[in-house]
Coordinates of C-alpha atoms in Angstrom, one line a residue:
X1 CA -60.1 -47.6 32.7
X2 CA -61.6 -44.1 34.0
X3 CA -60.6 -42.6 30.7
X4 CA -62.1 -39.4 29.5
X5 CA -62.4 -38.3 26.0
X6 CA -61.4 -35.1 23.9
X7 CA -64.0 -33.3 22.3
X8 CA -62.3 -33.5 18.6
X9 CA -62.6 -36.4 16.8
X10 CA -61.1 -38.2 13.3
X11 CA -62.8 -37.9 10.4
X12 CA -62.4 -41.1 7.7
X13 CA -60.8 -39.9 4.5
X14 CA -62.8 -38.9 1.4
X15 CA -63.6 -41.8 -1.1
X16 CA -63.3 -44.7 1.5
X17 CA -66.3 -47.1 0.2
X18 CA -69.1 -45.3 1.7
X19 CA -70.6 -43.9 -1.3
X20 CA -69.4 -40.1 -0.7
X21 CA -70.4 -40.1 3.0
X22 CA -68.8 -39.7 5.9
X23 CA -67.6 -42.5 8.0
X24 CA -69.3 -43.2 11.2
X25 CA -67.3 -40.2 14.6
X26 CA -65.4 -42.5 16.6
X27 CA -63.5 -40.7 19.2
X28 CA -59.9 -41.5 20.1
X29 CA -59.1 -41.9 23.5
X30 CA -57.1 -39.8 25.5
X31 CA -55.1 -40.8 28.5
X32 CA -55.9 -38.9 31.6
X33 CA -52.0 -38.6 31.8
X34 CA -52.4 -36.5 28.3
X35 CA -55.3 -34.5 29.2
X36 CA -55.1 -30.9 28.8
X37 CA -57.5 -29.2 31.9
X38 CA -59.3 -26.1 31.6
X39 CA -56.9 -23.2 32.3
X40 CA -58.8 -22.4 36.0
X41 CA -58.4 -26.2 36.4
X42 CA -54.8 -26.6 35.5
X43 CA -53.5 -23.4 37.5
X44 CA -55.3 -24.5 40.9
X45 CA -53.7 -28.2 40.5
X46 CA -50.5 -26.3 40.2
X47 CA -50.3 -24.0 42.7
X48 CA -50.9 -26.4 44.6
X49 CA -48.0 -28.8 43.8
X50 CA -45.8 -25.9 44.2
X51 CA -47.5 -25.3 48.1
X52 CA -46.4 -29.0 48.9
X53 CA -43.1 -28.8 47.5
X54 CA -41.8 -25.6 48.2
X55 CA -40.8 -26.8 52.0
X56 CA -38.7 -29.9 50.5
X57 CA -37.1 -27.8 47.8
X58 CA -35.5 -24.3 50.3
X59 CA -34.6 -26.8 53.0
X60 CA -31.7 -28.0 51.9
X61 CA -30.3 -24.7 50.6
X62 CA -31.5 -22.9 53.8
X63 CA -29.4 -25.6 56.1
X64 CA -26.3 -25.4 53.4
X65 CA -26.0 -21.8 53.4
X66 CA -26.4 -21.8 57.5
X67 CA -23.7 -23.7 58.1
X68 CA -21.2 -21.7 55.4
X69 CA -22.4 -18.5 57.1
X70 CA -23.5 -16.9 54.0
X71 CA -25.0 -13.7 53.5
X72 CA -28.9 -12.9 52.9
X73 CA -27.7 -12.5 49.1
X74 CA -25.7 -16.1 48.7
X75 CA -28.7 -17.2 50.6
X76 CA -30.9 -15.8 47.9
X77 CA -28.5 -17.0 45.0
X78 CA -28.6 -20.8 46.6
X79 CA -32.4 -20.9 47.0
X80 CA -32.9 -18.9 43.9
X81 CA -31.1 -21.9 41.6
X82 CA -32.8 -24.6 43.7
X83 CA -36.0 -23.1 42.7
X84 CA -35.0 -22.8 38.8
X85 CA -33.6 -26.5 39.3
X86 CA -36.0 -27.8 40.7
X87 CA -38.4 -26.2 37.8
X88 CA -36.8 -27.2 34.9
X89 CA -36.3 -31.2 36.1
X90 CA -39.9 -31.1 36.8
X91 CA -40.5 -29.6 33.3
X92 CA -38.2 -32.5 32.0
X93 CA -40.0 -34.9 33.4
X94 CA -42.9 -33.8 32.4
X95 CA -42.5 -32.4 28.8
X96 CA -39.7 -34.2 27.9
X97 CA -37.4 -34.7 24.5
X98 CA -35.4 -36.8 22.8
X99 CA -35.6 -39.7 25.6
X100 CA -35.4 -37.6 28.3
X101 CA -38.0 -37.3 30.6
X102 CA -40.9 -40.0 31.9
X103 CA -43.6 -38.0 30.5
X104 CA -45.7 -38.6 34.0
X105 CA -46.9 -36.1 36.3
X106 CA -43.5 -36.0 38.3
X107 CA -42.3 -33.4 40.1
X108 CA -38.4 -33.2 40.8
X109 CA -36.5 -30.6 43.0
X110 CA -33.3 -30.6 45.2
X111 CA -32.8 -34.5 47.1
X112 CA -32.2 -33.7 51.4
X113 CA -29.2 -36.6 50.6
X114 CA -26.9 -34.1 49.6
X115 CA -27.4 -32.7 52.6
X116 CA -24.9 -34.9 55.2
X117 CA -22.6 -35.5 52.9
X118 CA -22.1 -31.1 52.2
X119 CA -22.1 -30.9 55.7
X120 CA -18.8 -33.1 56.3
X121 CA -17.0 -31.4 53.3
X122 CA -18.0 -27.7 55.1
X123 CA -16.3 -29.0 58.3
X124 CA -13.1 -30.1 56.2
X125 CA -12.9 -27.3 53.6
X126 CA -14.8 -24.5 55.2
X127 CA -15.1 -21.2 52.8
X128 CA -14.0 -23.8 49.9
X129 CA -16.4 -26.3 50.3
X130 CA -19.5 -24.9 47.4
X131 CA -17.3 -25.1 43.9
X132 CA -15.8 -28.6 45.5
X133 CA -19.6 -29.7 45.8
X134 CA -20.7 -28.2 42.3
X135 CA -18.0 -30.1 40.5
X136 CA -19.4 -33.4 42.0
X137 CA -22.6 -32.6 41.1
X138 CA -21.5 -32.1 37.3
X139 CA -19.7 -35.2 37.7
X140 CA -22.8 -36.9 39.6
X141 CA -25.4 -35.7 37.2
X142 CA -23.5 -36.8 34.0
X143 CA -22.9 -40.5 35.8
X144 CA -27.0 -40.3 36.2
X145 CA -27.8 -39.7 32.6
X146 CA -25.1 -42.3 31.2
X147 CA -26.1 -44.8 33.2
X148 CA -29.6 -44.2 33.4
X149 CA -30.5 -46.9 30.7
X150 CA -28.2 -49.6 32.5
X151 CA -29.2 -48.7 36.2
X152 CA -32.9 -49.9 35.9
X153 CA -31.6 -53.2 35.3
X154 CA -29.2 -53.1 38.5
X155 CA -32.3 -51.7 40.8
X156 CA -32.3 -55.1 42.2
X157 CA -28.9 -54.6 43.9
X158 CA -30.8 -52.5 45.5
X159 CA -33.9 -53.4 47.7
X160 CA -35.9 -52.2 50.7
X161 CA -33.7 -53.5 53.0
X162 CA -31.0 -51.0 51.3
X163 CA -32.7 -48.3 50.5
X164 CA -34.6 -48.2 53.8
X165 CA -31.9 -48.4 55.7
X166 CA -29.8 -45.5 53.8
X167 CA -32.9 -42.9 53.7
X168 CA -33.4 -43.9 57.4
X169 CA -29.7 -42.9 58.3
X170 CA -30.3 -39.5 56.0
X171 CA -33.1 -38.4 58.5
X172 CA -30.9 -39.3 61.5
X173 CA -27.6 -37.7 60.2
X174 CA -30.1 -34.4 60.0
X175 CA -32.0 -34.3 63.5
X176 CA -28.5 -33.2 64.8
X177 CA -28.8 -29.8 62.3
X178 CA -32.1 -29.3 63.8
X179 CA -31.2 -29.1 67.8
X180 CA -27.8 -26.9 66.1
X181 CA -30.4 -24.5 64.6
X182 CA -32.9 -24.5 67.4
X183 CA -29.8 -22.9 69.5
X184 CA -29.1 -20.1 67.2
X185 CA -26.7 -22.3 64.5
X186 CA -23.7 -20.4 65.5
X187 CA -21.8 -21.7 68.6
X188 CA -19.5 -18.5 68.4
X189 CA -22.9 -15.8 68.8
X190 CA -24.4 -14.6 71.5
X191 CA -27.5 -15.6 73.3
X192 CA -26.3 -19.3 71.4
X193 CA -28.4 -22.1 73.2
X194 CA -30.4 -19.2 75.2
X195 CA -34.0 -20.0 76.0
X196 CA -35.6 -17.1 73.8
X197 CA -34.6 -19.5 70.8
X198 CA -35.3 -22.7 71.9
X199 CA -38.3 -20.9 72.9
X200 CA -38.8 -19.2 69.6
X201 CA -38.2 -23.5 68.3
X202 CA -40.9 -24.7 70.5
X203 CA -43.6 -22.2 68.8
X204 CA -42.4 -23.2 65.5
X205 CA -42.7 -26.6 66.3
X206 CA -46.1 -26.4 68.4
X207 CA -47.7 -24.0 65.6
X208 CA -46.8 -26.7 62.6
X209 CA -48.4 -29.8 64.5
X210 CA -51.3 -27.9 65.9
X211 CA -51.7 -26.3 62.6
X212 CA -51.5 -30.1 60.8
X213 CA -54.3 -31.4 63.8
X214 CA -57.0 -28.4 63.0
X215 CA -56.6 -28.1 59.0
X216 CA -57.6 -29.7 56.3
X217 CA -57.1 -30.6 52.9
X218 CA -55.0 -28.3 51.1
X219 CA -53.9 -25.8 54.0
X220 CA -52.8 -29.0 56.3
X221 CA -50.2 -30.0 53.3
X222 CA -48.7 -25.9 53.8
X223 CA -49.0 -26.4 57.9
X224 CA -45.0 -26.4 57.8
X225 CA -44.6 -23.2 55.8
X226 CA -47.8 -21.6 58.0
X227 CA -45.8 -22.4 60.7
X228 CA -42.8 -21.3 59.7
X229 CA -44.7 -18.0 59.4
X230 CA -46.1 -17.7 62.7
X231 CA -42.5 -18.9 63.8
X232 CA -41.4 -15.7 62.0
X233 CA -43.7 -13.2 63.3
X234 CA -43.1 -14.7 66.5
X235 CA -39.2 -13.6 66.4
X236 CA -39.8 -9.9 65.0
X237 CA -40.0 -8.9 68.4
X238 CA -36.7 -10.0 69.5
X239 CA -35.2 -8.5 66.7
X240 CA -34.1 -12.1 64.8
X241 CA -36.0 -11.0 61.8
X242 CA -33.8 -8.1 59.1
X243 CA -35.6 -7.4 56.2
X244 CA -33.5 -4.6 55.3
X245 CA -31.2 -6.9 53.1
X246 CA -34.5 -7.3 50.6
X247 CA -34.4 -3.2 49.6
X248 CA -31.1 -4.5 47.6
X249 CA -32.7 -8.1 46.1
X250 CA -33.4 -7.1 42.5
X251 CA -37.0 -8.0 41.3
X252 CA -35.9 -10.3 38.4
X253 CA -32.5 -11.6 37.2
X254 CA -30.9 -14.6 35.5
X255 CA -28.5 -16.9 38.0
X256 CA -25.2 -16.3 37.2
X257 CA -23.3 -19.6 36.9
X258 CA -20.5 -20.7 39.1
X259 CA -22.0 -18.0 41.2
X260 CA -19.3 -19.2 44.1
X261 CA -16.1 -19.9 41.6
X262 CA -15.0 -21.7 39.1
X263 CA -16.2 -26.0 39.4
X264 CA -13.4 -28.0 41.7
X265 CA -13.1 -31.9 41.8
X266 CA -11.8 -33.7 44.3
X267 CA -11.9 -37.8 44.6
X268 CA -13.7 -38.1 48.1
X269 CA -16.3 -35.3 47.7
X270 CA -17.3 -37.1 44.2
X271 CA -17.5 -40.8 45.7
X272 CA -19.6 -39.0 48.2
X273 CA -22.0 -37.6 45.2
X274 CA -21.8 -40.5 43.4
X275 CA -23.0 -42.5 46.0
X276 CA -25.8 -39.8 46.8
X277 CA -26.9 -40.3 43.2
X278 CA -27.0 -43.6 43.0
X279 CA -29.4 -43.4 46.1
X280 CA -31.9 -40.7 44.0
X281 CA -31.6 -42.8 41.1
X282 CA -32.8 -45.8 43.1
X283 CA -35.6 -44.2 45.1
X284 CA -36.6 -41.8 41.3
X285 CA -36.9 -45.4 40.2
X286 CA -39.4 -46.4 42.6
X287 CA -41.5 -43.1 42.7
X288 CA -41.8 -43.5 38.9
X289 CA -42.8 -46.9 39.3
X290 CA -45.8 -46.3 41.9
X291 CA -46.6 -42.6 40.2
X292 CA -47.4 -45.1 36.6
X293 CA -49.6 -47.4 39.1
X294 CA -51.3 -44.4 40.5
X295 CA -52.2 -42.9 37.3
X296 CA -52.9 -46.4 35.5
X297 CA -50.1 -46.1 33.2
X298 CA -47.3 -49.0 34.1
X299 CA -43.6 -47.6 33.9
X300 CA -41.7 -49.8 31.7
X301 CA -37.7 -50.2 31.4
X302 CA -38.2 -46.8 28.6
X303 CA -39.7 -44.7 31.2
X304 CA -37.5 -45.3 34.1
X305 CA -34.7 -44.4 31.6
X306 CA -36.0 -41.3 30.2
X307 CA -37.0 -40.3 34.4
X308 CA -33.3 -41.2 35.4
X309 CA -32.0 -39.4 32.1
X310 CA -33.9 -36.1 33.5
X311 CA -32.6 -36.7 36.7
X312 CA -29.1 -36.7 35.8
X313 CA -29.3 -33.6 33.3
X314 CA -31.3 -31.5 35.4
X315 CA -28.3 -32.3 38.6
X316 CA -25.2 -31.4 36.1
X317 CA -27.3 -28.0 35.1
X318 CA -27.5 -27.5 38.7
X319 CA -23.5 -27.8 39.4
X320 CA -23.3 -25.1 36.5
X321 CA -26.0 -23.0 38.2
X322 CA -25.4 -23.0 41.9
X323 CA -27.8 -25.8 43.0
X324 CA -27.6 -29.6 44.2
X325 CA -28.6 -33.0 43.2
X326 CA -32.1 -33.6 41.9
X327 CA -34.3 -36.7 42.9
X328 CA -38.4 -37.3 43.4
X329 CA -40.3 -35.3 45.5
X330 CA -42.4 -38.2 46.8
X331 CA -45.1 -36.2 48.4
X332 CA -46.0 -34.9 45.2
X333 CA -47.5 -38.4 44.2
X334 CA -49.1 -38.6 47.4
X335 CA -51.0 -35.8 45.7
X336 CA -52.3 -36.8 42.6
X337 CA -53.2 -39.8 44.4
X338 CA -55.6 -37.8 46.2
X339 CA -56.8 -35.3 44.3
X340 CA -56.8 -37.5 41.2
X341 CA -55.5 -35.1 38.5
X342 CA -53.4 -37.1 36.6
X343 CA -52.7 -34.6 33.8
X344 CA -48.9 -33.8 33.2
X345 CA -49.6 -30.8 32.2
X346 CA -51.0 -29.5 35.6
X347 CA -47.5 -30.8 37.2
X348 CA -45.7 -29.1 34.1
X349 CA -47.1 -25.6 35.1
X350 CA -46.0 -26.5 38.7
X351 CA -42.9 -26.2 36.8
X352 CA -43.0 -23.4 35.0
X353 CA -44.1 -21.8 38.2
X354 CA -40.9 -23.2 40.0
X355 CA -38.6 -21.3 37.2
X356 CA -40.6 -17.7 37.3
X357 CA -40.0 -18.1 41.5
X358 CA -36.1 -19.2 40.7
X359 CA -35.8 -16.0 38.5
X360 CA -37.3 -13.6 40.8
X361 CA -34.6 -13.3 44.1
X362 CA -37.1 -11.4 46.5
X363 CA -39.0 -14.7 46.6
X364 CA -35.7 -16.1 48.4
X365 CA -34.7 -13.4 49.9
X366 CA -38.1 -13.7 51.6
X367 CA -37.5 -17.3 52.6
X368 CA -33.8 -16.3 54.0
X369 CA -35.6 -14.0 56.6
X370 CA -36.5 -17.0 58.3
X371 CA -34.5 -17.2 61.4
X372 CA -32.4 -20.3 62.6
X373 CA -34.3 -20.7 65.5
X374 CA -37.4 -21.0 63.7
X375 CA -35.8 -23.5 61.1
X376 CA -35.5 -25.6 63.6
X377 CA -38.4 -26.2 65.2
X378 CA -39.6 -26.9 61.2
X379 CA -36.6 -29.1 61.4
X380 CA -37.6 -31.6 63.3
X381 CA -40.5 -32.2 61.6
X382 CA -38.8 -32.3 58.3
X383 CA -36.1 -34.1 59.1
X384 CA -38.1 -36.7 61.4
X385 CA -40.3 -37.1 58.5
X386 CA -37.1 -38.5 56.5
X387 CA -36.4 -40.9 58.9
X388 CA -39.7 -42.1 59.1
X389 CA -39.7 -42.5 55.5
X390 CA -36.5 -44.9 55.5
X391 CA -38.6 -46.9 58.4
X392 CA -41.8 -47.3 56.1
X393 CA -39.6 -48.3 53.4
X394 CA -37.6 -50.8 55.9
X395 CA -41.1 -51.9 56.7
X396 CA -41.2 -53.8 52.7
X397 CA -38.6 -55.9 54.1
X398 CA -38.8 -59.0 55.5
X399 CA -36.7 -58.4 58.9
X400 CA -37.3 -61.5 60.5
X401 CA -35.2 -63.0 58.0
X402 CA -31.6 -63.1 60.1
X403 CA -29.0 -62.0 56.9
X404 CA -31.9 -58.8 56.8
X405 CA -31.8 -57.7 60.3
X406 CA -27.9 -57.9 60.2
X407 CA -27.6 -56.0 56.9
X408 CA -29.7 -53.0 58.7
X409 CA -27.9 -53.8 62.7
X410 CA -24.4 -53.2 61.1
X411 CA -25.2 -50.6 58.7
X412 CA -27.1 -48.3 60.6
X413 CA -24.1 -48.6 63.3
X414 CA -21.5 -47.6 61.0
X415 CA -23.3 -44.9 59.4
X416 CA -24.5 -43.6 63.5
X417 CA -20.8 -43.6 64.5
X418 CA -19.7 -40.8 63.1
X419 CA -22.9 -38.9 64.1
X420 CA -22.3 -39.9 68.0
X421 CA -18.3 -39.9 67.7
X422 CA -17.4 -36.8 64.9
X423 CA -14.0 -38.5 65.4
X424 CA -14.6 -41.8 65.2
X425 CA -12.9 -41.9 61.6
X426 CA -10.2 -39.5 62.3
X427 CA -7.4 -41.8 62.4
X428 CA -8.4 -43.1 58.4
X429 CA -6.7 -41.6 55.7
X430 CA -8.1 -38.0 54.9
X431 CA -10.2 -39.2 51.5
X432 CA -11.4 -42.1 53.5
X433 CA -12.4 -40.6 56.3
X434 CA -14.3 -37.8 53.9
X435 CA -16.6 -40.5 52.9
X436 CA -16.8 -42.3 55.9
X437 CA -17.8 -39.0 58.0
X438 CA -20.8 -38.3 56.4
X439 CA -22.5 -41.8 57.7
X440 CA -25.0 -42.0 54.4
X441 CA -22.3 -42.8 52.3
X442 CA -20.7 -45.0 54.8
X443 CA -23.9 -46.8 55.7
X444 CA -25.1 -47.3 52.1
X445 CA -21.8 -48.7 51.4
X446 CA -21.9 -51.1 54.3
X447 CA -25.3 -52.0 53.1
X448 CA -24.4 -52.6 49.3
X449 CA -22.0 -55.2 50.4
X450 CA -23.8 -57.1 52.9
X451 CA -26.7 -57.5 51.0
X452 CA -24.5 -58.4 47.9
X453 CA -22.7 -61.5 50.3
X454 CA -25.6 -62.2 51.7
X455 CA -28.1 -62.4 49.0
X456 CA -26.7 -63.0 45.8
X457 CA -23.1 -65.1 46.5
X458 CA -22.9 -68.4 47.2
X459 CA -24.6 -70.3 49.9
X460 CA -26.8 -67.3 50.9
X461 CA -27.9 -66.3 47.1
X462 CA -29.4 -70.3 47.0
X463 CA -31.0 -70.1 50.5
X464 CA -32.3 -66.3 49.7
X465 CA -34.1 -68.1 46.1
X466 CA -36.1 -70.1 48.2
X467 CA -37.3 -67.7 50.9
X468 CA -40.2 -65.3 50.2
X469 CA -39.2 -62.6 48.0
X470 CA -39.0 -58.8 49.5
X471 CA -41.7 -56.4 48.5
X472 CA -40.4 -55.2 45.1
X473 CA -39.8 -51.3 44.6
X474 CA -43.6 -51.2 43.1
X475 CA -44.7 -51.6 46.8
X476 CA -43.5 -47.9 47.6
X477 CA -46.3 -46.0 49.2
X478 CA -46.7 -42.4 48.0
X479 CA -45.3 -40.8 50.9
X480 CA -42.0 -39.0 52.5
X481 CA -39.1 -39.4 50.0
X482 CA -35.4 -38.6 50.6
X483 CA -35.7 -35.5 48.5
X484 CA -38.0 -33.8 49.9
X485 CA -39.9 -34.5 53.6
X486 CA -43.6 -35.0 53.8
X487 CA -45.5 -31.7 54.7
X488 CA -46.9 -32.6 57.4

């Protein structure tokens, strides 16, 4: 089984039949899972999980905070609790207690699917929209842990052909952000859409996928965040780049929570989050089911729960604290599939590394220098990769079955519409039409149903039993995930 073994052994007890000596050494067997590295080891593997999550994990915040207009501090405050988030889920996961937690080498951070739906409540609520969205994700997190148990039961509801389709439409709903950013990300500034940032955007871009071509190994998983950097350096001279704001960042402080006001709930914005969640929860379950193949330790129903249980805590502690859902970060597995360090405890100092950078706000406020130009170049990779994602996932369906290919035809188009048309949905009723705009939400819903009348009512359900069954969530490739885009 590739097992290796500690150097301690059991004794057997005094007095057991051997006349006074000692029982023949037999050493117990650890799990690779369970192994304990050498500290040189163990702080090398982690590092290096942080380098290929850190992209996936200020992303999200970064795009958030662009669109509210914040300042370099609520910049720093958003990325700052993504970080600690994002730290403590992965220490969950990892550590775990009392049921919570898979106990695998899984790293967790803030899911791109909250990204959309945020998006449509800024451009209904504005100034108001962050302590709408942390009251959803309270109310999201808390649906996550209850259900946890039942929900890996339901993952059947649930297959490629939905999933697929939904983190497909995530990666499309976000390519718009990118050409937005690649502008200047404010319509209302000047030089908006000039060529010095598109131009500024095409280095970004052109350093990431040249970077990606010439390295290897570990420095081709950073290639976004080295080109970011040169992206960065490129814009210093066009005066886009104001470190000043970091002389006021304090070294080290603790997040305050409800940084942005006290929690708000409204009905639309927490169908939205709901259905967000129910999306992580589905894709957590798959990542947790190919992470136990990877490391040769099969996820059973316990596991998933305990995952889905971290999940849900770590995303209400994030409403409290200023940060969004959590999910898989997908790439992650991808990496231990590689390197083939399969200790938790490597992936728990990734963790604890994740916190330390969440408590420290120069670390963001060093990320927020990055200007919106620059973003999105990065964009396009990170947001392509997404998509690409929901195709490869799309891919462990069988489409040449018709009821398939119409589940993902219609879908896609209601979940586009709103994307092409922003008005398409403006003659619904205002809570309706908050779901609707987003497109993820409306898409997945679309989805849900027609895969429930086409595959498990009636006529359909009997036909579906005797066709060939779908590729089942184990097939998931290590790869792009919906919470956080391969780095390329």
């Amino acid at each position: 089984m590739g097992w290796k073994l500690p150097t301690r052994s059991k004794e057997a007890p005094q007095g057991d039949g051997t006349g006074g000596k000692e029982a023949p050494v037999h050493p117990v067997p650890v799990h690779p899972v369970d192994e304990v590295l050498p500290p040189g080891r163990l702080l090398a593997g982690a590092l290096q999980h942080v380098a290929t999550m850190y992209a996936g994990v200020a992303a999200p915040p970064l795009i958030i905070g662009g669109a509210l207009s914040l300042t370099a501090a609520e910049m720093t405050t958003l990325l700052g609790a993504s970080l600690l988030v994002a730290g403590l889920a992965t220490l969950l996961q990892t550590i775990g207690f009392m049921g919570v937690g898979s106990r695998l080498p899984f790293v967790n951070g803030v899911t791109f699917a909250v990204v959309s739906p945020i998006l449509a409540v800024v451009a209904s609520k504005g100034d108001a929209t962050l302590p709408v969205v942390f009251g959803s994700t309270i109310i999201a997190g808390v649906f996550c842990f209850v259900l946890a148990p039942v929900f890996c039961r339901l993952v059947r509801f649930f297959p490629p052909v939905v999933s697929g389709t939904v983190i497909t439409l995530i990666g499309v709903s976000l390519l718009p952000v990118a050409a937005n950013w690649a502008r200047g990300g404010d319509s209302h500034a000047p030089g908006y859409g000039s060529g010095e940032n598109l131009a500024l955007a095409g280095i970004t871009l052109a350093s990431i996928l040249v970077l990606h071509q010439l390295l290897t190994g570990f420095l081709q998983r950073i290639a976004i965040l080295l080109g970011l950097l040169v992206g960065t350096l490129a814009a210093i001279p066009f005066g886009k780049v104001d470190g000043d704001a970091l002389a006021d960042l304090p070294l080290f402080e603790v997040p305050q929570p409800f940084a942005f006001g006290a929690p708000e709930f409204d009905a639309a914005v927490i169908v939205s989050m709901l259905v967000v969640m129910i999306v992580c929860m589905t894709e957590s379950t798959a990542d947790i089911i190919a992470l136990g193949e990877v490391v040769e330790k099969p996820a059973d129903d316990r596991t998933i729960a305990g995952g889905l249980r971290a999940d849900g805590l770590a995303t209400a502690f994030a409403g409290v604290f200023n940060g969004f859902a959590c999910t898989a970060f997908a790439q992650n597995i991808g990496l231990v599939a590689l390197t083939r360090i399969r200790s938790r405890f490597v992936v728990a100092a990734c963790g604890g590394f994740l916190v330390l950078m969440g408590l420290m706000p120069v670390v963001g406020g060093l990320v927020a220098l990055v200007p919106q130009p620059v973003l999105g170049g990065a964009g396009v990779v990170l947001f392509g990769s997404v998509a690409v994602a929901g195709i490869r996932t799309l891919a462990k369906a069988d489409l040449a079955d018709g009821p398939n290919a119409l589940i993902v035809a219609v879908s896609l188009a209601f979940g586009v519409f709103p994307i092409a048309y922003p008005e398409f949905y403006a003659a619904f009723p205002d809570k309706v039409a908050m779901i609707a705009e987003s497109g993820i939400s409306a898409g997945c819903i679309v989805a849900v149903v027609l895969n429930l009348a086409f595959h498990h009512v009636g006529r359909s359900a009997r036909s579906a039993a005797d066709a060939p069954p779908e590729a089942p969530l184990t097939a998931v490739e290590p790869g792009p995930s919906v919470g956080s885009p391969a780095a390329v």
